[in-house]
GROMACS .gro file of C-alpha atoms in nm:
model
  177
    1GLY     CA    1  20.684   9.885  -1.241
    2ARG     CA    2  20.912   9.776  -0.987
    3PHE     CA    3  20.893   9.402  -0.961
    4SER     CA    4  21.178   9.287  -0.895
    5GLU     CA    5  21.263   9.503  -0.605
    6ALA     CA    6  20.946   9.410  -0.481
    7LEU     CA    7  20.970   9.054  -0.530
    8ALA     CA    8  21.363   9.053  -0.323
    9SER     CA    9  21.179   9.231  -0.043
   10LEU     CA   10  20.920   9.002  -0.005
   11GLU     CA   11  21.187   8.689  -0.065
   12LYS     CA   12  21.360   8.830   0.243
   13ALA     CA   13  21.018   8.893   0.437
   14LYS     CA   14  20.941   8.517   0.361
   15ASP     CA   15  21.273   8.406   0.500
   16ILE     CA   16  21.175   8.612   0.838
   17GLY     CA   17  20.810   8.455   0.814
   18THR     CA   18  20.973   8.112   0.786
   19ALA     CA   19  21.212   8.192   1.099
   20PHE     CA   20  20.950   8.264   1.322
   21GLY     CA   21  20.727   7.992   1.198
   22SER     CA   22  20.383   8.225   1.128
   23ILE     CA   23  20.196   8.036   0.878
   24THR     CA   24  19.988   8.336   0.835
   25PHE     CA   25  20.254   8.526   0.741
   26GLN     CA   26  20.417   8.296   0.516
   27GLY     CA   27  20.090   8.262   0.342
   28ASP     CA   28  20.048   8.625   0.302
   29ILE     CA   29  20.387   8.672   0.158
   30GLU     CA   30  20.325   8.390  -0.109
   31ASN     CA   31  20.005   8.525  -0.197
   32ARG     CA   32  20.171   8.879  -0.229
   33ILE     CA   33  20.447   8.710  -0.437
   34GLY     CA   34  20.197   8.536  -0.654
   35VAL     CA   35  19.995   8.857  -0.728
   36ILE     CA   36  20.305   9.040  -0.821
   37TYR     CA   37  20.390   8.771  -1.068
   38PHE     CA   38  20.007   8.770  -1.188
   39HIS     CA   39  20.032   9.156  -1.253
   40ALA     CA   40  20.386   9.106  -1.444
   41GLY     CA   41  20.192   8.876  -1.664
   42ARG     CA   42  20.420   8.617  -1.552
   43LEU     CA   43  20.150   8.331  -1.491
   44PRO     CA   44  20.361   8.026  -1.454
   45GLU     CA   45  20.565   8.192  -1.210
   46ALA     CA   46  20.266   8.310  -1.004
   47LEU     CA   47  20.109   7.953  -0.971
   48PRO     CA   48  20.341   7.772  -0.716
   49HIS     CA   49  20.335   8.069  -0.487
   50LEU     CA   50  19.932   8.092  -0.526
   51LEU     CA   51  19.896   7.722  -0.466
   52LYS     CA   52  20.149   7.737  -0.142
   53ALA     CA   53  19.950   8.037  -0.004
   54VAL     CA   54  19.651   7.834  -0.047
   55GLU     CA   55  19.758   7.535   0.132
   56LEU     CA   56  19.904   7.779   0.423
   57MET     CA   57  19.563   7.945   0.464
   58GLN     CA   58  19.377   7.643   0.493
   59HIS     CA   59  19.557   7.619   0.819
   60VAL     CA   60  19.503   7.955   0.924
   61GLY     CA   61  19.123   7.946   1.002
   62ASP     CA   62  19.063   8.295   0.848
   63PRO     CA   63  18.800   8.261   0.573
   64TYR     CA   64  18.875   8.608   0.405
   65ARG     CA   65  19.257   8.569   0.352
   66HIS     CA   66  19.190   8.191   0.237
   67LEU     CA   67  18.915   8.337  -0.002
   68THR     CA   68  19.144   8.614  -0.117
   69VAL     CA   69  19.408   8.349  -0.231
   70LEU     CA   70  19.169   8.135  -0.414
   71SER     CA   71  19.011   8.444  -0.602
   72ILE     CA   72  19.355   8.523  -0.734
   73LEU     CA   73  19.411   8.168  -0.801
   74VAL     CA   74  19.074   8.156  -1.027
   75SER     CA   75  19.211   8.446  -1.229
   76VAL     CA   76  19.563   8.296  -1.288
   77HIS     CA   77  19.393   7.951  -1.395
   78ALA     CA   78  19.157   8.150  -1.625
   79ALA     CA   79  19.420   8.361  -1.781
   80MET     CA   80  19.622   8.077  -1.831
   81GLY     CA   81  19.340   7.876  -2.023
   82ASP     CA   82  19.292   7.609  -1.771
   83LEU     CA   83  18.879   7.662  -1.748
   84GLU     CA   84  18.848   7.348  -1.551
   85ARG     CA   85  19.059   7.422  -1.270
   86ALA     CA   86  18.921   7.797  -1.253
   87GLU     CA   87  18.595   7.671  -1.242
   88GLN     CA   88  18.666   7.414  -0.972
   89THR     CA   89  18.884   7.679  -0.780
   90LEU     CA   90  18.575   7.934  -0.789
   91LEU     CA   91  18.345   7.653  -0.704
   92GLU     CA   92  18.539   7.609  -0.384
   93ALA     CA   93  18.598   7.990  -0.328
   94THR     CA   94  18.200   8.049  -0.342
   95LEU     CA   95  18.137   7.806  -0.112
   96LEU     CA   96  18.378   7.963   0.131
   97LEU     CA   97  18.224   8.300   0.038
   98GLU     CA   98  17.859   8.162   0.188
   99THR     CA   99  18.061   8.124   0.526
  100THR     CA  100  18.186   8.502   0.530
  101GLN     CA  101  17.930   8.683   0.300
  102ASN     CA  102  18.241   8.925   0.240
  103LEU     CA  103  18.129   9.196  -0.033
  104ALA     CA  104  18.516   9.282  -0.128
  105ALA     CA  105  18.603   8.879  -0.154
  106LYS     CA  106  18.265   8.869  -0.379
  107ASN     CA  107  18.418   9.128  -0.586
  108PHE     CA  108  18.716   8.933  -0.653
  109LEU     CA  109  18.538   8.604  -0.746
  110THR     CA  110  18.341   8.830  -1.013
  111GLN     CA  111  18.660   8.961  -1.127
  112GLY     CA  112  18.750   8.613  -1.197
  113GLN     CA  113  18.454   8.508  -1.363
  114VAL     CA  114  18.515   8.820  -1.608
  115LEU     CA  115  18.826   8.595  -1.697
  116ILE     CA  116  18.645   8.264  -1.731
  117GLU     CA  117  18.408   8.399  -1.973
  118MET     CA  118  18.684   8.578  -2.139
  119THR     CA  119  18.852   8.284  -2.192
  120ARG     CA  120  18.564   8.105  -2.300
  121GLY     CA  121  18.501   8.389  -2.560
  122ASN     CA  122  18.148   8.479  -2.390
  123THR     CA  123  18.212   8.856  -2.423
  124LYS     CA  124  17.832   8.916  -2.328
  125LYS     CA  125  17.857   8.744  -1.995
  126ALA     CA  126  18.263   8.875  -1.914
  127ARG     CA  127  18.111   9.230  -2.024
  128ALA     CA  128  17.783   9.198  -1.752
  129TYR     CA  129  18.062   9.089  -1.496
  130ALA     CA  130  18.270   9.355  -1.567
  131LEU     CA  131  17.998   9.605  -1.534
  132GLU     CA  132  17.898   9.445  -1.161
  133VAL     CA  133  18.288   9.485  -1.055
  134GLU     CA  134  18.245   9.842  -1.186
  135ALA     CA  135  17.968   9.925  -0.996
  136PHE     CA  136  18.075   9.798  -0.670
  137SER     CA  137  18.421   9.905  -0.722
  138ARG     CA  138  18.262  10.284  -0.784
  139LYS     CA  139  17.997  10.258  -0.464
  140TYR     CA  140  18.267  10.165  -0.216
  141GLU     CA  141  18.549  10.366  -0.396
  142LEU     CA  142  18.746  10.068  -0.429
  143LEU     CA  143  19.008  10.223  -0.681
  144GLU     CA  144  19.214   9.934  -0.755
  145PHE     CA  145  18.930   9.718  -0.815
  146LEU     CA  146  18.758  10.010  -1.043
  147CYS     CA  147  19.071  10.024  -1.245
  148MET     CA  148  19.052   9.634  -1.315
  149ALA     CA  149  18.711   9.667  -1.415
  150LEU     CA  150  18.766   9.969  -1.624
  151PHE     CA  151  19.035   9.774  -1.768
  152PHE     CA  152  18.828   9.458  -1.878
  153ARG     CA  153  18.530   9.700  -2.003
  154ALA     CA  154  18.771   9.887  -2.211
  155LYS     CA  155  18.824   9.547  -2.387
  156PHE     CA  156  18.464   9.543  -2.495
  157GLU     CA  157  18.408   9.885  -2.616
  158PRO     CA  158  18.469   9.997  -2.976
  159GLU     CA  159  18.612  10.346  -2.851
  160PRO     CA  160  18.778  10.280  -2.532
  161THR     CA  161  18.966  10.620  -2.522
  162ALA     CA  162  18.751  10.769  -2.232
  163ILE     CA  163  18.767  10.433  -2.008
  164PHE     CA  164  19.166  10.461  -2.057
  165SER     CA  165  19.157  10.835  -1.970
  166GLU     CA  166  18.964  10.773  -1.664
  167MET     CA  167  19.212  10.483  -1.545
  168LEU     CA  168  19.503  10.746  -1.606
  169LYS     CA  169  19.325  11.033  -1.385
  170ILE     CA  170  19.301  10.741  -1.090
  171ALA     CA  171  19.641  10.622  -1.120
  172GLN     CA  172  19.755  10.997  -1.099
  173THR     CA  173  19.540  11.059  -0.821
  174GLN     CA  174  19.738  10.736  -0.660
  175GLY     CA  175  20.054  10.908  -0.717
  176PHE     CA  176  20.159  10.701  -1.023
  177LYS     CA  177  20.296  10.888  -1.353
   0.00000   0.00000   0.00000
């Protein structure tokens, strides 16, 4: 809920990063701004920040950071209904993933595949990907990923009350009310 405050703080941080010339810092800030807009459902506003973050991360030389931004960009393109760009970005990210073998980053990409398949209307594949994200998230206790996976899974269940109850319990353990 406190998106406006977070955005204001990040805009100030962006100015500091620019002043110091840290490409990594600038890319991280652009990514975080894009993520906030994404979670707020303000996809058109998320897109330029994420594209800028991708551009910056290409120069950083940190495949994990680059991959993280690409994975969120996959989700934004899919959520906006631009499946062609979502799939192109997914392919780019998948090739980069082969150089890192980072399991958390793979989980990000699988989350993007859920959205791509949901946008296509392929609920069977989307549900399978959501279950994959859920299993990984439970195994490694990644609560943010788990909540997202549960949210996706709830869309496929005829009676999602138990799923929402679990999401609420997770949020409460993390201090959310």
